[in-house]
PDB file of C-alpha atoms in Angstrom:
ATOM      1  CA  UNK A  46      85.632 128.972  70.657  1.00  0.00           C
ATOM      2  CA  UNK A  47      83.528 128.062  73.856  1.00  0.00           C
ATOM      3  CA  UNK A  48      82.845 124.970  72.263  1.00  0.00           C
ATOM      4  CA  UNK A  49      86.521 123.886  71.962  1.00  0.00           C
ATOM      5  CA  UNK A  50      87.545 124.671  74.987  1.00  0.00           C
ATOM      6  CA  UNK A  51      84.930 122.250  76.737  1.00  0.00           C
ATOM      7  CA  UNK A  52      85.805 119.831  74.698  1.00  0.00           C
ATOM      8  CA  UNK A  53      88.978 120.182  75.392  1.00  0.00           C
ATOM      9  CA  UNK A  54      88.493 120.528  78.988  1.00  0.00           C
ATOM     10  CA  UNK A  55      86.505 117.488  79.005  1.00  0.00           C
ATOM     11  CA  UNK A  56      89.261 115.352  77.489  1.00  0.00           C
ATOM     12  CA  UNK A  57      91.933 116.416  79.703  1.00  0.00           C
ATOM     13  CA  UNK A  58      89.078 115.966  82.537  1.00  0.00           C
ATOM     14  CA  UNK A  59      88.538 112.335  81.876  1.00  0.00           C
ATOM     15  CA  UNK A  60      92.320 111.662  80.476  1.00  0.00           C
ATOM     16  CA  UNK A  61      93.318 112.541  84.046  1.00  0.00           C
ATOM     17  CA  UNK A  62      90.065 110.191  85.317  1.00  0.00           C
ATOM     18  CA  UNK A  63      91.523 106.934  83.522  1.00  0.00           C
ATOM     19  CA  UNK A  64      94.697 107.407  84.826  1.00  0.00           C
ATOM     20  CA  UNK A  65      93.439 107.766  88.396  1.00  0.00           C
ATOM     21  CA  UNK A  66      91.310 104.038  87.867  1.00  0.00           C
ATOM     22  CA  UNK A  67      94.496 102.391  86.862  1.00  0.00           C
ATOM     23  CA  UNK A  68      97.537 103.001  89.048  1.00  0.00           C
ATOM     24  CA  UNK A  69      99.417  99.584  89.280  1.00  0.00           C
ATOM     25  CA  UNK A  70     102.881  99.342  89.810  1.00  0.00           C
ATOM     26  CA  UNK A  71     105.524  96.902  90.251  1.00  0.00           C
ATOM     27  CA  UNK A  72     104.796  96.451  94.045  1.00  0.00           C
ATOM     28  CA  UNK A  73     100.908  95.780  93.213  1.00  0.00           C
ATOM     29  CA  UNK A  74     102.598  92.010  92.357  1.00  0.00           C
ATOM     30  CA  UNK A  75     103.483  89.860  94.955  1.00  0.00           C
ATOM     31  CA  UNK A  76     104.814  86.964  95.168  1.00  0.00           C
ATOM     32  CA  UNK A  77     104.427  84.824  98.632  1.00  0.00           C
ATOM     33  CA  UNK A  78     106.223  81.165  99.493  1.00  0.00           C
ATOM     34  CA  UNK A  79     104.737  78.352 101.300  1.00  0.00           C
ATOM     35  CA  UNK A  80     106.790  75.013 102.477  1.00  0.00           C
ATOM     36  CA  UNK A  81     104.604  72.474 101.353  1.00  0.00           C
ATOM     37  CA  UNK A  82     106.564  70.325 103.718  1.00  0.00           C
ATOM     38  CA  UNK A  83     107.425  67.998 100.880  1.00  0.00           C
ATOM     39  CA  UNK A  84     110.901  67.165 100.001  1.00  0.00           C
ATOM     40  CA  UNK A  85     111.719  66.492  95.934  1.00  0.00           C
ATOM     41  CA  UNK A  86     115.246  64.380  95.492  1.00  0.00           C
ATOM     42  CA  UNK A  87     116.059  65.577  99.132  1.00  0.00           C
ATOM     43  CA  UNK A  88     115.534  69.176  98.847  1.00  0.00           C
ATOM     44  CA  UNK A  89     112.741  71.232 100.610  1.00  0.00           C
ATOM     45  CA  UNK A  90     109.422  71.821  98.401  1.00  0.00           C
ATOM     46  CA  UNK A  91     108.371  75.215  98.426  1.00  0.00           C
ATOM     47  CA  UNK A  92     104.864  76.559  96.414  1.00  0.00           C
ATOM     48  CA  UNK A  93     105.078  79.922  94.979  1.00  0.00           C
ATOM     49  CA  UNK A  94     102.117  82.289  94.475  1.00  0.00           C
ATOM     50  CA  UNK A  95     102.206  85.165  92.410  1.00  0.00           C
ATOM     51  CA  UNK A  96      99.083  87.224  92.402  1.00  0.00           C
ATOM     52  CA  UNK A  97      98.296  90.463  90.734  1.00  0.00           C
ATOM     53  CA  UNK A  98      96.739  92.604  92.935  1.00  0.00           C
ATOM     54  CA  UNK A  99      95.609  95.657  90.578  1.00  0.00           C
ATOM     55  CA  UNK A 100      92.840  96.171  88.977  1.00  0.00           C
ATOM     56  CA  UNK A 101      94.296  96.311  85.948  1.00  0.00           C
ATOM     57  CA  UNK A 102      96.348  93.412  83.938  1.00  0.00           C
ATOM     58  CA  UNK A 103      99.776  93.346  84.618  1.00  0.00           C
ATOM     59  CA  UNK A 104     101.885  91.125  81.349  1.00  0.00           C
ATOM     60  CA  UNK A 105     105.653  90.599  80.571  1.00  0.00           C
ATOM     61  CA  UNK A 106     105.919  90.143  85.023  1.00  0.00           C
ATOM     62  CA  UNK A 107     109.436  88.798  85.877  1.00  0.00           C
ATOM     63  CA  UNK A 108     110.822  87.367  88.628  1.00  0.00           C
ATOM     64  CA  UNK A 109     114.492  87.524  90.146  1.00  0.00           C
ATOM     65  CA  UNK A 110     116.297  84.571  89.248  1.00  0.00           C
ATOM     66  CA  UNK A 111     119.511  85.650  90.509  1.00  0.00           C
ATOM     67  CA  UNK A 112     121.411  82.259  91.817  1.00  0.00           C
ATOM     68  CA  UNK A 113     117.562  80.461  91.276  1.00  0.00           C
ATOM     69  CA  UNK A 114     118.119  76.129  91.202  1.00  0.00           C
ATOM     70  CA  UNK A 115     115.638  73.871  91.627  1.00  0.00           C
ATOM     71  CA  UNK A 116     115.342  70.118  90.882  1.00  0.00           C
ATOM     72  CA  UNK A 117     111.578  70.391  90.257  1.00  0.00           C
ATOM     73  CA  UNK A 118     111.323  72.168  86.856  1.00  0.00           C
ATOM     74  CA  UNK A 119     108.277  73.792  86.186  1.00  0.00           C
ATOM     75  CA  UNK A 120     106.235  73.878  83.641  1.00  0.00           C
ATOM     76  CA  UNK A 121     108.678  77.065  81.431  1.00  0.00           C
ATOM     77  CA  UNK A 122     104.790  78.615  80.151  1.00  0.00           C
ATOM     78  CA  UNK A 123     104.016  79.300  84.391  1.00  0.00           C
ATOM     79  CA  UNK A 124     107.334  80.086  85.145  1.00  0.00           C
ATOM     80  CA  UNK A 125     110.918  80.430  83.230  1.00  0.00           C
ATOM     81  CA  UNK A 126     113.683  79.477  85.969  1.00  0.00           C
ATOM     82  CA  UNK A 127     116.324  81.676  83.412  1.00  0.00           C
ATOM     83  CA  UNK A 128     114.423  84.484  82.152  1.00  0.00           C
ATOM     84  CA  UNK A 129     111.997  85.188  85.469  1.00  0.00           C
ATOM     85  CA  UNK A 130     109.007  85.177  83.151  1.00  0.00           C
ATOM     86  CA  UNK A 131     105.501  84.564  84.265  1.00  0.00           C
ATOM     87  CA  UNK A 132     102.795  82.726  82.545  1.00  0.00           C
ATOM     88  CA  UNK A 133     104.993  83.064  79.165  1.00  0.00           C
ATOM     89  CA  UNK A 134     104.744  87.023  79.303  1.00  0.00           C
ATOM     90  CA  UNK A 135     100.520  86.768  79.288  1.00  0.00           C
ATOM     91  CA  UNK A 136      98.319  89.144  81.141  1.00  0.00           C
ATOM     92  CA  UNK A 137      97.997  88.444  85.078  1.00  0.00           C
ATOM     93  CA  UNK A 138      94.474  89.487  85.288  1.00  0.00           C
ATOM     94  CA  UNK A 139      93.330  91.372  88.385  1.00  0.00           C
ATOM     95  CA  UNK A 140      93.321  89.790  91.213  1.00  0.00           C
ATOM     96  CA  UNK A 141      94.502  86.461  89.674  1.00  0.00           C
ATOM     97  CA  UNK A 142      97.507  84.336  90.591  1.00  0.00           C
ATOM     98  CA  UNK A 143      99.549  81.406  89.219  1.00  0.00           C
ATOM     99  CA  UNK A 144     101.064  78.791  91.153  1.00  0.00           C
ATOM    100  CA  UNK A 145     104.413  76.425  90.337  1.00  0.00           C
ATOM    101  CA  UNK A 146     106.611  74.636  92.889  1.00  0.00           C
ATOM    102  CA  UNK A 147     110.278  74.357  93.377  1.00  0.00           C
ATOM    103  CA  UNK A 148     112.597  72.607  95.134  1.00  0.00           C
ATOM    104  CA  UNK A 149     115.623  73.300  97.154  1.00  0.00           C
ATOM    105  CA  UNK A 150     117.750  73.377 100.309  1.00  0.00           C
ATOM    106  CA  UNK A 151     116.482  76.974 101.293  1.00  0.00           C
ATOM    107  CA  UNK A 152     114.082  79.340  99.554  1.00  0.00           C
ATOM    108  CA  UNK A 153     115.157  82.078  96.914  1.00  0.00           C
ATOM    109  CA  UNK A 154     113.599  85.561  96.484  1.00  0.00           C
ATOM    110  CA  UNK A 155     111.851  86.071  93.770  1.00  0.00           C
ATOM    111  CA  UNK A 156     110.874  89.377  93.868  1.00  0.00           C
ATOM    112  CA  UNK A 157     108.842  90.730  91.285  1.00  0.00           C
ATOM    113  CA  UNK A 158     111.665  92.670  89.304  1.00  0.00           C
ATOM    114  CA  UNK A 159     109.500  93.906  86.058  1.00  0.00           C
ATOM    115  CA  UNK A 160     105.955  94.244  84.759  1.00  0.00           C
ATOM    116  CA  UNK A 161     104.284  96.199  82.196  1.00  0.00           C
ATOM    117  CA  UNK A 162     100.507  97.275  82.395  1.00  0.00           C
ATOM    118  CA  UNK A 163      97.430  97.197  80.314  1.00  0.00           C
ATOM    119  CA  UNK A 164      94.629  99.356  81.205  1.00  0.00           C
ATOM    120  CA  UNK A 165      91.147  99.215  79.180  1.00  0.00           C
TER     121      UNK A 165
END
């Protein structure tokens, strides 16, 4: 009976462990905006960054696209202007980012809005 209840002891012990290692949330993406000082079919350039910063992969991350134009498209696997989808729904790795430009007369927010996480 000893037995069992260090074992299960143990497992609750290191359950409670993993979870501690892998705490990302929504706000562990961020998304920053730089004006490249370019200017695409007279509208404002503007370089988006979004960078995972967890150590855990974060996949499925979506941006707000609310009201979202550009007349730079990028390429829809980095970025989807009408679903908010990142790199096609793959992993963000930790600590990596993607980049796409857009282009318009002022800058949108695209705030993270979703995410889901994969801990190992």
């Amino acid at each position: 009976m000893a037995a069992s209840l260090n074992t299960l002891f143990a497992i609750v012990i290191l359950s409670l462990l993993g979870k501690g290692f892998c705490q990302c949330e929504l706000r562990n993406i961020t998304v920053t905006q730089t004006d490249t000082g370019g200017a695409i079919h007279g509208k404002s350039e503007y370089k988006v960054t979004v960078t995972n910063n967890c150590i855990c992969s974060q996949y499925d991350v979506k941006l707000n696209t609310e009201g979202f134009s550009t007349t730079l498209e990028a390429d829809p696997l980095i970025f989807n202007k009408e679903t908010g989808l990142v790199k096609n729904g793959e992993p963000l790795y930790p600590h990596e980012s993607i980049k796409f430009n857009y282009a318009w007369d002022t800058r949108f927010s695209l705030n993270p809005v979703s995410s889901r996480v994969a801990c190992s």
